[in-house]
Coordinates of C-alpha atoms in Angstrom, one line a residue:
Chain A
M1 CA -20.2 -23.9 12.4
N2 CA -20.2 -23.7 15.9
G3 CA -19.3 -27.5 17.0
E4 CA -20.0 -29.9 20.1
N5 CA -18.8 -27.2 22.7
G6 CA -21.3 -24.6 20.9
A7 CA -17.9 -22.6 20.6
E8 CA -16.4 -21.5 16.7
E9 CA -14.3 -24.4 16.2
T10 CA -14.7 -26.1 13.0
T11 CA -13.5 -23.3 11.1
Y12 CA -9.4 -23.0 10.0
E13 CA -6.6 -20.4 9.2
V14 CA -5.2 -20.6 6.1
P15 CA -2.1 -18.0 6.0
I16 CA -1.1 -18.8 2.0
G17 CA 1.9 -16.6 1.5
P18 CA 3.6 -14.7 1.6
I19 CA 7.4 -15.1 -0.2
H20 CA 7.5 -15.7 -3.6
P21 CA 11.1 -14.1 -5.9
A22 CA 9.9 -14.0 -9.0
L23 CA 6.9 -11.3 -8.5
K24 CA 6.9 -7.4 -7.3
E25 CA 5.3 -8.3 -3.8
P26 CA 5.3 -11.0 -1.8
F27 CA 1.7 -11.9 -0.3
L28 CA -0.2 -13.1 2.2
I29 CA -3.7 -13.8 2.2
K30 CA -5.0 -15.7 5.4
F31 CA -7.9 -17.5 4.9
R32 CA -11.1 -19.2 7.4
L33 CA -11.8 -22.7 6.5
D34 CA -14.7 -24.5 6.8
G35 CA -13.5 -28.0 5.8
E36 CA -13.0 -27.1 2.4
E37 CA -14.9 -23.8 2.0
I38 CA -13.6 -20.9 2.2
V39 CA -15.6 -18.8 4.6
D40 CA -13.2 -15.5 5.2
A41 CA -10.0 -14.2 3.2
E42 CA -7.8 -11.5 4.7
P43 CA -5.0 -10.2 2.7
H44 CA -1.8 -8.9 4.7
P45 CA 0.2 -7.0 2.0
G46 CA 3.4 -5.3 2.7
M47 CA 5.9 -8.3 3.0
N48 CA 8.4 -6.2 1.1
H49 CA 7.6 -2.6 1.3
R50 CA 10.9 -1.3 0.0
G51 CA 9.5 2.6 0.8
I52 CA 9.4 4.1 -2.8
E53 CA 7.6 6.7 -2.1
F54 CA 9.6 8.1 1.6
M55 CA 12.6 7.5 -1.2
G56 CA 11.3 9.7 -3.6
M57 CA 10.6 12.5 -1.7
H58 CA 14.3 12.6 -0.7
R59 CA 15.2 13.2 -5.1
N60 CA 14.9 15.4 -7.1
P61 CA 12.3 14.8 -9.8
M62 CA 15.2 14.1 -12.1
E63 CA 16.5 11.4 -9.9
V64 CA 12.7 10.0 -9.6
I65 CA 12.1 9.3 -12.8
P66 CA 14.2 6.0 -13.1
L67 CA 13.1 5.1 -9.5
S68 CA 9.3 5.3 -10.7
E69 CA 9.5 2.5 -13.4
R70 CA 11.1 0.5 -10.6
I71 CA 8.5 0.1 -9.2
C72 CA 7.7 -3.2 -11.2
G73 CA 9.3 -4.9 -13.1
I74 CA 6.4 -5.5 -15.7
C75 CA 4.2 -2.2 -15.7
S76 CA 7.3 -0.1 -15.9
I77 CA 5.8 1.9 -18.1
V78 CA 2.8 2.9 -16.2
H79 CA 4.8 4.2 -13.2
Q80 CA 6.7 6.2 -15.0
H81 CA 4.1 7.6 -17.3
M82 CA 2.7 8.6 -14.2
F83 CA 4.8 9.9 -12.3
T84 CA 6.2 12.3 -15.6
T85 CA 2.4 13.3 -16.1
A86 CA 1.7 14.1 -12.2
T87 CA 4.8 16.5 -12.2
E88 CA 4.1 18.2 -15.7
H89 CA 0.5 18.7 -14.1
A90 CA 1.9 20.5 -11.2
L91 CA 4.7 22.6 -13.4
Q92 CA 2.6 23.2 -16.5
I93 CA 4.3 21.9 -19.0
E94 CA 2.7 20.7 -21.9
P95 CA 4.7 17.6 -23.8
T96 CA 4.0 17.6 -27.2
N97 CA 2.2 15.9 -29.7
R98 CA 4.3 13.2 -31.4
A99 CA 5.3 12.3 -27.4
R100 CA 1.9 12.1 -26.6
Y101 CA 1.4 9.6 -29.3
I102 CA 4.6 7.5 -29.2
R103 CA 3.2 6.9 -25.1
T104 CA 0.7 5.8 -26.4
I105 CA 2.0 3.4 -28.4
M106 CA 4.4 1.9 -25.9
C107 CA 1.5 2.1 -22.8
E108 CA -0.7 -0.5 -25.2
L109 CA 2.3 -2.4 -26.6
E110 CA 3.0 -3.2 -22.3
R111 CA -1.0 -4.1 -22.2
I112 CA -0.4 -6.8 -24.5
H113 CA 2.5 -8.3 -22.6
S114 CA 1.4 -8.0 -19.5
H115 CA -2.1 -9.9 -20.5
I116 CA -0.1 -12.5 -22.5
L117 CA 2.5 -13.3 -19.5
W118 CA -0.9 -13.2 -17.8
A119 CA -2.7 -15.7 -18.9
G120 CA 0.6 -17.9 -18.9
V121 CA 0.2 -17.8 -15.1
A122 CA -3.3 -18.6 -15.2
A123 CA -3.0 -21.6 -17.3
H124 CA -0.1 -22.7 -15.2
E125 CA -2.3 -22.2 -11.8
I126 CA -5.1 -24.4 -13.5
G127 CA -2.3 -27.1 -14.4
F128 CA -1.4 -26.5 -18.2
D129 CA 2.1 -25.4 -18.2
T130 CA 1.5 -26.5 -22.1
H131 CA 0.5 -23.2 -22.3
L132 CA 2.2 -21.8 -20.2
H133 CA 5.2 -21.6 -22.1
L134 CA 3.0 -21.6 -25.6
T135 CA 1.4 -18.0 -24.5
W136 CA 4.8 -16.9 -23.0
K137 CA 6.9 -18.0 -26.4
I138 CA 4.0 -15.6 -28.0
R139 CA 4.9 -13.0 -25.6
E140 CA 8.0 -13.1 -26.6
K141 CA 7.5 -11.4 -29.9
V142 CA 6.4 -8.5 -28.0
M143 CA 8.8 -8.4 -26.2
D144 CA 11.7 -8.2 -28.6
L145 CA 9.6 -5.2 -30.6
L146 CA 9.9 -3.0 -27.1
E147 CA 13.3 -3.7 -26.8
Y148 CA 13.8 -2.6 -30.6
I149 CA 12.1 0.4 -29.8
A150 CA 13.6 1.4 -26.6
G151 CA 16.1 -0.5 -26.5
N152 CA 15.6 -2.3 -23.4
R153 CA 12.8 -5.3 -22.7
V154 CA 11.9 -3.8 -18.9
N155 CA 12.9 -0.9 -17.3
Y156 CA 12.7 1.1 -21.2
S157 CA 13.9 4.6 -19.6
M158 CA 11.8 6.6 -22.7
W159 CA 9.5 9.5 -20.8
T160 CA 11.2 12.3 -19.8
F161 CA 9.1 15.9 -19.0
G162 CA 7.9 17.5 -21.8
G163 CA 7.8 13.9 -23.6
V164 CA 9.9 10.9 -24.7
R165 CA 13.5 10.2 -25.0
R166 CA 13.4 7.6 -28.5
D167 CA 11.6 8.5 -31.2
I168 CA 8.8 6.0 -33.1
T169 CA 10.7 6.1 -37.0
E170 CA 9.1 5.7 -40.2
E171 CA 11.9 2.6 -40.7
M172 CA 10.0 1.2 -37.8
H173 CA 6.8 0.6 -38.8
P174 CA 7.5 -2.4 -41.2
K175 CA 8.1 -4.4 -37.7
I176 CA 5.5 -2.7 -35.1
S177 CA 2.9 -4.3 -38.2
E178 CA 4.7 -7.5 -38.7
T179 CA 5.0 -8.1 -35.0
L180 CA 0.4 -7.0 -35.0
E181 CA 0.0 -9.5 -37.7
Y182 CA 1.4 -12.1 -36.3
Y183 CA -1.0 -10.9 -32.6
E184 CA -3.4 -11.1 -35.2
K185 CA -2.9 -14.3 -36.6
T186 CA -1.9 -16.1 -33.3
Y187 CA -5.0 -13.9 -30.9
D188 CA -7.5 -17.1 -32.7
K189 CA -5.5 -19.8 -31.0
L190 CA -5.3 -17.9 -27.8
E191 CA -9.3 -17.8 -28.1
N192 CA -9.6 -21.5 -29.2
I193 CA -7.8 -22.2 -25.6
F194 CA -9.0 -19.5 -23.1
L195 CA -12.6 -19.7 -24.5
K196 CA -13.1 -22.8 -25.7
D197 CA -11.8 -25.4 -24.0
P198 CA -14.3 -27.7 -22.1
S199 CA -11.8 -28.2 -19.2
I200 CA -10.4 -24.6 -18.6
K201 CA -14.3 -23.8 -18.5
M202 CA -14.4 -25.9 -16.1
R203 CA -12.0 -24.6 -14.2
T204 CA -12.5 -21.1 -14.6
K205 CA -16.4 -20.8 -15.8
D206 CA -18.5 -19.6 -12.0
V207 CA -15.2 -19.4 -10.0
G208 CA -13.8 -16.7 -7.6
I209 CA -17.2 -14.1 -8.8
L210 CA -17.5 -10.8 -8.1
S211 CA -20.7 -8.7 -8.0
K212 CA -21.5 -5.4 -10.1
K213 CA -22.5 -4.1 -6.9
K214 CA -19.6 -4.9 -5.1
A215 CA -17.3 -3.9 -7.9
L216 CA -18.8 -0.7 -7.8
E217 CA -18.5 -0.3 -3.6
L218 CA -15.0 -2.1 -3.4
C219 CA -13.3 0.8 -5.7
G220 CA -12.3 -2.4 -7.7
V221 CA -10.8 -1.2 -11.1
G222 CA -9.3 -2.9 -14.4
P223 CA -10.5 -6.1 -16.2
T224 CA -11.2 -7.1 -12.6
V225 CA -14.4 -5.1 -12.6
R226 CA -14.8 -4.7 -15.9
A227 CA -15.5 -8.0 -16.1
S228 CA -19.0 -7.6 -13.9
G229 CA -20.1 -5.3 -16.4
V230 CA -18.6 -1.9 -14.7
K231 CA -18.0 0.7 -17.4
K232 CA -14.6 1.7 -15.5
D233 CA -11.7 3.1 -18.2
V234 CA -9.4 5.7 -17.9
R235 CA -8.3 5.8 -21.1
I236 CA -11.8 6.5 -22.6
D237 CA -13.7 8.2 -19.2
Q238 CA -10.9 10.1 -19.0
P239 CA -8.8 10.5 -21.8
Y240 CA -4.8 11.0 -21.6
A241 CA -1.7 11.1 -23.6
A242 CA -3.7 10.5 -27.5
Y243 CA -5.9 8.6 -26.1
G244 CA -8.7 11.2 -26.7
D245 CA -7.9 11.3 -30.4
I246 CA -8.5 7.5 -30.9
D247 CA -11.8 5.6 -31.2
I248 CA -12.1 2.7 -28.6
D249 CA -14.5 1.6 -26.1
Y250 CA -15.0 0.6 -23.1
V251 CA -14.3 -3.8 -23.2
I252 CA -17.1 -5.8 -21.1
P253 CA -17.6 -9.4 -22.2
S254 CA -21.3 -8.5 -22.4
R255 CA -20.6 -6.8 -26.1
Y256 CA -18.7 -10.0 -27.4
G257 CA -21.8 -12.3 -26.3
F258 CA -21.0 -13.1 -22.8
E259 CA -22.5 -12.9 -19.4
D260 CA -21.0 -10.0 -17.6
K261 CA -20.7 -12.8 -14.6
G262 CA -17.5 -11.5 -12.9
D263 CA -15.8 -14.7 -12.4
V264 CA -12.3 -16.0 -14.0
F265 CA -13.4 -16.7 -17.3
S266 CA -15.3 -12.9 -17.6
K267 CA -11.6 -11.4 -16.5
T268 CA -10.3 -13.6 -19.7
V269 CA -12.6 -13.0 -21.8
V270 CA -11.8 -8.6 -21.3
R271 CA -8.0 -9.6 -20.8
L272 CA -8.1 -11.1 -24.7
K273 CA -10.4 -8.7 -26.1
E274 CA -7.9 -6.1 -25.0
L275 CA -5.9 -7.7 -26.7
L276 CA -7.5 -7.1 -29.9
Q277 CA -8.1 -3.5 -28.4
S278 CA -5.1 -2.7 -27.9
I279 CA -3.4 -4.3 -31.5
D280 CA -6.0 -1.7 -32.9
I281 CA -5.2 1.3 -31.1
I282 CA -1.5 0.9 -31.8
K283 CA -2.9 0.7 -35.8
Q284 CA -4.8 4.5 -35.2
C285 CA -1.5 5.8 -33.6
V286 CA 0.8 4.6 -36.2
A287 CA -1.6 6.3 -39.0
Q288 CA -2.3 9.1 -37.3
M289 CA 1.2 9.7 -35.8
P290 CA 2.1 13.7 -35.9
E291 CA 5.4 14.7 -37.0
G292 CA 7.2 17.7 -34.8
E293 CA 9.4 17.1 -31.8
I294 CA 9.2 14.8 -29.1
T295 CA 10.2 16.7 -26.2
S296 CA 9.1 19.9 -25.0
E297 CA 11.5 20.4 -23.2
P298 CA 15.2 19.7 -24.8
K299 CA 17.2 22.0 -23.3
K300 CA 17.8 19.6 -19.5
A301 CA 19.6 23.1 -17.6
A302 CA 15.5 25.1 -18.9
L303 CA 13.8 22.3 -17.4
F304 CA 15.8 22.2 -14.2
N305 CA 15.6 25.5 -13.1
K306 CA 11.9 25.2 -14.0
L307 CA 12.0 21.9 -11.6
E308 CA 13.2 24.1 -9.2
K309 CA 11.5 27.2 -9.1
K310 CA 8.2 26.0 -9.2
D311 CA 5.0 25.3 -6.5
G312 CA 2.5 22.9 -7.9
E313 CA 0.6 19.9 -7.1
G314 CA -0.4 17.4 -9.8
I315 CA -2.2 14.4 -10.5
G316 CA -1.3 11.9 -13.2
R317 CA -3.6 9.0 -13.8
I318 CA -3.3 5.4 -15.7
E319 CA -5.2 2.7 -17.4
A320 CA -2.5 0.0 -16.0
P321 CA -2.7 -3.3 -17.5
R322 CA -4.4 -4.1 -14.1
G323 CA -6.1 -0.9 -14.3
E324 CA -6.2 2.7 -12.9
A325 CA -3.7 3.6 -11.1
I326 CA -2.7 7.6 -9.8
H327 CA -0.1 9.3 -8.9
Y328 CA 0.3 12.1 -6.6
V329 CA 3.2 14.5 -6.6
R330 CA 3.6 17.5 -5.0
L331 CA 6.5 21.0 -5.6
S332 CA 7.4 23.6 -3.5
E333 CA 9.5 26.5 -4.6
G334 CA 13.2 27.0 -3.2
R335 CA 13.2 23.2 -2.6
E336 CA 14.6 20.8 -5.2
D337 CA 13.7 17.6 -3.3
I338 CA 10.0 16.1 -4.2
D339 CA 7.9 17.4 -1.4
N340 CA 5.1 14.6 -1.7
W341 CA 4.6 11.4 -3.7
K342 CA 1.8 9.2 -3.7
I343 CA 1.7 6.3 -5.7
R344 CA -1.2 3.7 -6.3
A345 CA -0.7 1.3 -8.0
S346 CA -3.1 -1.0 -9.4
T347 CA -3.6 -3.7 -7.3
Y348 CA -3.7 -1.7 -4.3
N349 CA -7.6 -1.2 -4.9
N350 CA -8.1 -4.9 -5.9
L351 CA -7.2 -6.5 -3.0
P352 CA -10.3 -5.5 -0.6
T353 CA -12.2 -6.9 -4.0
Y354 CA -10.6 -10.9 -2.5
A355 CA -12.5 -11.2 0.4
P356 CA -16.3 -11.9 -1.8
M357 CA -14.2 -13.6 -4.5
F358 CA -13.1 -16.3 -2.4
M359 CA -16.1 -16.5 0.0
G360 CA -17.8 -20.3 -0.1
E361 CA -14.8 -21.9 -2.8
Q362 CA -12.4 -24.4 -2.5
I363 CA -9.1 -24.5 -1.5
A364 CA -8.3 -26.0 -4.5
D365 CA -9.8 -23.1 -6.9
I366 CA -7.1 -20.6 -4.4
P367 CA -4.0 -20.1 -6.9
I368 CA -6.6 -19.1 -10.0
I369 CA -8.6 -16.8 -7.8
A370 CA -5.9 -15.3 -6.3
A371 CA -4.4 -15.1 -10.0
S372 CA -7.8 -13.7 -11.5
I373 CA -7.2 -10.1 -10.3
D374 CA -3.7 -10.8 -11.9
P375 CA -1.6 -9.2 -8.8
C376 CA 1.6 -8.3 -9.0
I377 CA 2.0 -10.5 -6.1
G378 CA -0.2 -13.5 -8.1
C379 CA 1.7 -16.3 -6.6
M380 CA 2.1 -18.0 -3.8
D381 CA 4.5 -19.1 -1.2
R382 CA 3.2 -22.0 1.2
A383 CA 0.2 -22.3 3.2
E384 CA -0.2 -22.9 6.6
I385 CA -3.2 -24.6 8.4
V386 CA -3.9 -24.1 11.5
D387 CA -6.3 -25.8 13.5
I388 CA -8.2 -24.2 16.2
R389 CA -9.5 -26.5 17.9
S390 CA -6.1 -29.1 18.1
G391 CA -3.9 -26.0 17.9
E392 CA -1.8 -28.2 15.4
T393 CA 0.1 -26.4 12.3
E394 CA -0.1 -28.2 9.3
T395 CA 2.8 -26.4 6.3
Y396 CA 1.1 -26.8 3.0
A397 CA 4.1 -25.7 0.2
R398 CA 3.3 -24.0 -2.6
E399 CA 3.5 -27.0 -4.8
E400 CA 1.1 -29.3 -2.6
L401 CA -1.4 -26.3 -3.5
H402 CA -0.4 -25.6 -7.2
E403 CA -1.0 -30.1 -7.1
L404 CA -4.0 -29.9 -5.1
S405 CA -5.3 -27.1 -8.6
V406 CA -3.9 -29.4 -11.0
E407 CA -5.4 -33.0 -9.2
K408 CA -8.6 -31.0 -9.2
T409 CA -8.5 -30.2 -13.0
K410 CA -7.9 -34.1 -13.6
K411 CA -10.8 -35.1 -11.7
L412 CA -13.2 -32.6 -13.2
K413 CA -12.1 -33.6 -17.4
E414 CA -12.7 -37.4 -16.0
E415 CA -16.1 -36.3 -14.4
G416 CA -17.3 -33.9 -17.0
I417 CA -15.7 -35.6 -20.6
Chain B
M1 CA -32.2 13.3 -4.9
N2 CA -32.0 12.2 -8.7
H3 CA -29.1 14.1 -10.6
E4 CA -28.7 13.7 -14.2
L5 CA -25.4 12.1 -15.5
P6 CA -22.9 12.7 -16.6
M7 CA -22.7 16.2 -14.7
S8 CA -20.1 18.9 -15.3
A9 CA -18.2 20.3 -13.1
Q10 CA -20.0 23.4 -12.1
E11 CA -23.1 21.7 -12.1
I12 CA -20.5 19.4 -9.4
E13 CA -19.4 22.5 -7.6
N14 CA -22.8 23.5 -7.1
H15 CA -24.8 20.5 -5.6
L16 CA -21.4 20.4 -3.5
R17 CA -21.8 24.2 -2.2
E18 CA -25.8 23.6 -1.5
T19 CA -26.0 20.4 0.3
V20 CA -22.7 21.1 1.8
G21 CA -23.1 24.9 2.5
E22 CA -19.9 26.7 3.5
A23 CA -18.0 24.1 5.0
V24 CA -16.9 23.9 1.7
G25 CA -14.1 26.5 -0.4
D26 CA -11.4 27.5 -2.0
F27 CA -12.9 25.8 -5.0
K28 CA -11.0 25.4 -8.3
I29 CA -11.9 23.7 -11.6
E30 CA -8.8 23.0 -14.3
E31 CA -9.5 22.4 -17.9
I32 CA -6.4 20.6 -19.1
E33 CA -6.8 20.3 -23.0
K34 CA -4.9 16.8 -24.2
G35 CA -4.2 15.3 -27.3
L36 CA -4.8 16.7 -30.9
R37 CA -8.4 16.9 -30.8
K38 CA -8.3 19.0 -28.1
K39 CA -10.7 16.8 -25.9
S40 CA -10.4 18.4 -22.5
I41 CA -10.5 17.0 -19.0
D42 CA -11.7 18.6 -15.5
M43 CA -10.4 18.4 -12.8
I44 CA -12.5 19.9 -9.1
W45 CA -9.7 20.7 -6.0
L46 CA -11.7 22.2 -2.9
T47 CA -11.1 22.2 0.5
V48 CA -14.1 20.8 3.3
K49 CA -14.0 21.5 6.7
R50 CA -13.3 18.2 9.1
G51 CA -16.7 18.5 10.5
E52 CA -19.0 18.6 7.7
F53 CA -16.3 15.9 5.5
R54 CA -18.6 13.2 6.1
N55 CA -21.4 15.0 4.5
A56 CA -19.5 16.0 1.0
V57 CA -18.6 12.5 0.6
K58 CA -22.7 11.6 1.3
A59 CA -22.8 14.7 -1.5
L60 CA -20.8 12.5 -4.0
A61 CA -22.0 9.5 -2.7
D62 CA -26.1 11.4 -4.5
L63 CA -24.6 11.2 -7.6
Q64 CA -23.2 8.0 -8.2
T65 CA -21.0 4.8 -6.7
P66 CA -18.4 6.9 -5.5
H67 CA -15.1 6.0 -6.8
L68 CA -12.2 6.5 -4.5
S69 CA -8.8 6.4 -6.6
V70 CA -6.3 7.4 -3.7
T71 CA -6.5 9.3 -0.1
S72 CA -2.7 10.8 -0.6
G73 CA -1.7 13.1 3.0
S74 CA 0.7 14.8 3.8
D75 CA 2.8 16.8 6.0
K76 CA 2.5 20.1 5.8
G77 CA 3.9 22.2 9.1
D78 CA 1.7 23.9 11.3
F79 CA -1.3 20.4 9.7
L80 CA -2.0 17.9 8.5
E81 CA -3.4 17.6 4.7
L82 CA -5.3 14.7 3.4
I83 CA -6.5 14.8 -0.3
Y84 CA -9.3 12.6 -1.1
H85 CA -9.1 12.0 -5.1
F86 CA -12.9 11.1 -6.3
Q87 CA -13.9 10.2 -9.4
V88 CA -18.0 11.7 -10.6
N89 CA -18.9 9.9 -14.2
Y90 CA -16.8 7.2 -14.9
G91 CA -19.2 5.0 -17.1
Y92 CA -19.3 8.4 -19.6
P93 CA -16.9 8.8 -22.0
G94 CA -14.7 11.9 -22.0
K95 CA -16.5 13.1 -19.5
E96 CA -15.4 12.4 -16.1
V97 CA -14.3 14.9 -13.6
S98 CA -11.9 14.2 -10.7
V99 CA -12.7 15.7 -7.3
N100 CA -9.6 15.9 -5.0
M101 CA -11.2 17.3 -1.4
K102 CA -8.7 18.1 0.6
V103 CA -9.0 18.3 4.9
H104 CA -7.1 19.9 7.1
L105 CA -6.1 18.5 11.0
P106 CA -4.1 20.1 13.7
K107 CA -1.1 17.8 14.8
E108 CA -2.5 17.9 18.5
D109 CA -5.4 16.1 17.1
P110 CA -5.1 15.0 13.8
I111 CA -8.8 12.8 13.8
I112 CA -10.8 12.0 10.4
P113 CA -14.2 10.0 10.0
T114 CA -14.6 6.8 8.5
I115 CA -16.1 6.7 5.4
T116 CA -15.8 2.9 5.1
D117 CA -19.5 2.9 5.8
I118 CA -20.5 5.1 2.6
V119 CA -16.9 3.8 0.2
P120 CA -16.7 0.2 1.6
G121 CA -13.2 0.6 -0.3
A122 CA -11.5 3.3 1.0
L123 CA -10.4 0.8 4.0
T124 CA -6.8 0.0 2.9
T125 CA -6.8 3.9 1.6
E126 CA -7.4 5.0 5.7
R127 CA -5.2 2.0 7.2
E128 CA -2.4 3.2 5.4
K129 CA -2.8 7.1 6.2
Q130 CA -2.9 5.7 9.9
E131 CA 0.0 3.6 10.2
F132 CA 2.0 6.3 7.3
L133 CA 0.9 10.3 8.5
G134 CA -0.1 9.5 12.0
V135 CA -3.6 10.1 11.5
N136 CA -6.1 8.9 13.7
V137 CA -9.3 7.5 11.8
K138 CA -12.1 7.6 14.2
N139 CA -14.7 4.1 13.9
I140 CA -12.4 2.6 11.6
P141 CA -13.3 -1.6 11.0
N142 CA -10.1 -2.7 10.7
S143 CA -7.4 -0.9 12.4
R144 CA -4.7 -3.2 11.8
R145 CA -1.2 -2.3 9.9
L146 CA -0.8 -3.2 6.1
W147 CA 2.2 -2.2 4.7
L148 CA 5.0 -1.9 8.0
Q149 CA 6.8 -4.3 9.6
E150 CA 5.9 -5.6 13.2
D151 CA 9.1 -4.6 14.4
F152 CA 8.2 -1.0 13.3
P153 CA 8.3 1.7 16.2
E154 CA 4.6 2.5 17.2
D155 CA 5.4 6.5 17.1
K156 CA 7.1 7.2 14.4
Y157 CA 5.4 7.7 11.1
P158 CA 7.7 8.0 7.5
W159 CA 5.9 10.5 6.3
R160 CA 5.9 13.2 9.0
W161 CA 8.7 15.7 8.9
D162 CA 8.8 17.0 12.8
E163 CA 9.7 14.9 16.0
E164 CA 7.3 12.2 14.9
G165 CA 9.3 11.5 11.2
M166 CA 11.7 9.3 11.2
E167 CA 15.2 9.2 11.9
D168 CA 18.2 6.7 10.4
M169 CA 16.7 3.5 11.1
S170 CA 18.4 1.5 8.1
R171 CA 20.5 -1.6 9.8
Y172 CA 23.2 -2.6 8.1
V173 CA 23.3 -6.4 7.7
H174 CA 25.7 -6.7 5.2
S175 CA 28.9 -6.8 7.2
E176 CA 28.9 -6.4 11.1
E177 CA 32.7 -6.2 11.2
D178 CA 33.0 -3.5 8.5
E179 CA 33.6 -0.2 10.4
T180 CA 31.9 1.3 7.5
F181 CA 28.7 -0.7 7.8
D182 CA 28.3 0.2 11.6
K183 CA 28.1 4.0 10.7
P184 CA 25.0 5.9 9.0
I185 CA 26.1 6.3 5.7
A186 CA 23.9 9.6 5.0
K187 CA 21.3 11.7 6.4
Y188 CA 18.6 12.0 5.0
P189 CA 18.1 15.0 3.0
R190 CA 15.1 16.5 4.6
K191 CA 16.9 16.9 8.0
K192 CA 20.1 17.9 6.6
E193 CA 18.6 20.6 4.9
I194 CA 16.7 21.9 8.2
E195 CA 20.2 21.6 10.2
A196 CA 22.1 23.3 7.6
K197 CA 19.8 25.9 7.5
K198 CA 19.5 26.5 11.0
K199 CA 23.6 26.5 10.8
R200 CA 23.6 29.0 8.6
E201 CA 20.4 31.7 10.0
E202 CA 23.0 31.2 13.0
Y203 CA 25.8 32.1 11.6
M204 CA 24.2 35.3 9.5
E205 CA 22.9 36.4 13.3
E206 CA 26.4 36.4 14.4
Q207 CA 28.0 38.5 11.7
E208 CA 25.2 41.0 12.4
K209 CA 26.5 41.1 15.9
K210 CA 29.4 41.1 15.2
K211 CA 28.5 44.1 12.5
K212 CA 26.8 46.1 14.6
E213 CA 29.4 45.8 17.6
D214 CA 31.5 47.0 15.5
E215 CA 29.8 49.8 14.6
G216 CA 29.0 50.3 18.0
G217 CA 33.1 50.4 18.7
D218 CA 33.4 53.0 16.4

């Protein structure tokens, strides 16, 4: 990389980010480029740090439940679940068995909509906007079901300490099974598009590879590392809610005759196969759901008393659509507010995996690789290219970057077919 | 060393006691039953002395490439507490054990050695503890701030409850003319609580003094 003067002058620094209004966390990645090739990638998060942990530490647990689901719009169930389970663990409250099943069903419905949403974003990043519209149309069905059960499309407000606030009654079962059947039918279509289409394969195969060794070392989570063949899944490793009662297995590509390569294609395989798994889990849950109360703490005053008078610390872990996430909560006696609250979402642990995935790739592959970990911040707004030698700055708009990506698809199509 | 996985919580405890010695203590094994089939999950809570902390992590690394979920940290008044949430036995259905390792750091020198050479994935969370809790991670490969803004004061840490904690730093940008936005709307309740407690105590003391004086007068 040394230039004529012997100094490192042929690499460029390319910051990409940090703002996009549609996403939870505006985000910046700084790339070092050698020509078209990426030699280093460094994520710069924190562009919109809202200090939710700090806010939570100045509120009582009841007030934090609605706050916790507003951490993320796509996985609001995840954070709500972790916060309530962590507090339940700290206070030794046992949720009822029926509530466990309802929680499991909601978690899996969320996984379905999140994975389909991701598929649309991925298709958009490589220039297939028709697929984006198709997948998001397919996703509407599960959003409708969520609205039917919880009353809301997002931020469901279902969780409470000791259980849930809304029941899944038998009248709801036909609508649930109808939706699941719809997804079983449309699944083949999705598989045809994402796993069999030659031009999509060209853009996703052997791109953004994360080796198994790196995935383990960097403590990556979720589909990002399962695509590399790492068996990590909280639902199976350390069952929560009703997952202990359900038969599930790790979704890794080699189980379905693909290679555990860790590229974007493997990640697509994992996410699509998890759709089928989620459908299966919901079916098992609906079939086995026990009768009983939906919450073990129906009396609010008694619950408040409990929340105030107990000391304790607890952990809530979950397999979010994007991977393992964890909350730590500590309560102390005599204090109404939470003593300590630590939130860790899945993207937090997947950030370091960017560096090995981007290594040696091209600028036009940035959008799809960045999207491949399904970051809550997966979009890029603008990119700035700094020429170290002349100090000139060139700014790439997000659209231009996107165009580069689309052009590459076109070029590959012409060459390949 | 060869260890057969999956290990039970008790076996992990014994392994840590053997390799690290007396620096680990306060073991607490929790067994939590979940669901209709009553499958139980195990959690270990333990405290390790700062000097032997790295050895304890190495002992875990002997078993399996360690999975560090996150480090949570808090200000406990006289000292800072870090809890490293490790997971052992991942990949074995239903057998995963959470190992929650507590380290206490005195506030005068909140230094902890880095574990990024053993667990490279720990870098993000170590950097977070530096900026939010004022912990000094020794030999950290990259200490640049991750989450806080560039103009956030260097000597203030949001998770501290002492002088180094946050003042009201809100900036009211809605309207400069509107007087209501010039003043802080609310002080942080934690500070309010402390102030109220102080006032109450002072008041009680005064009352007691008065009582004594009155009694003495009689």
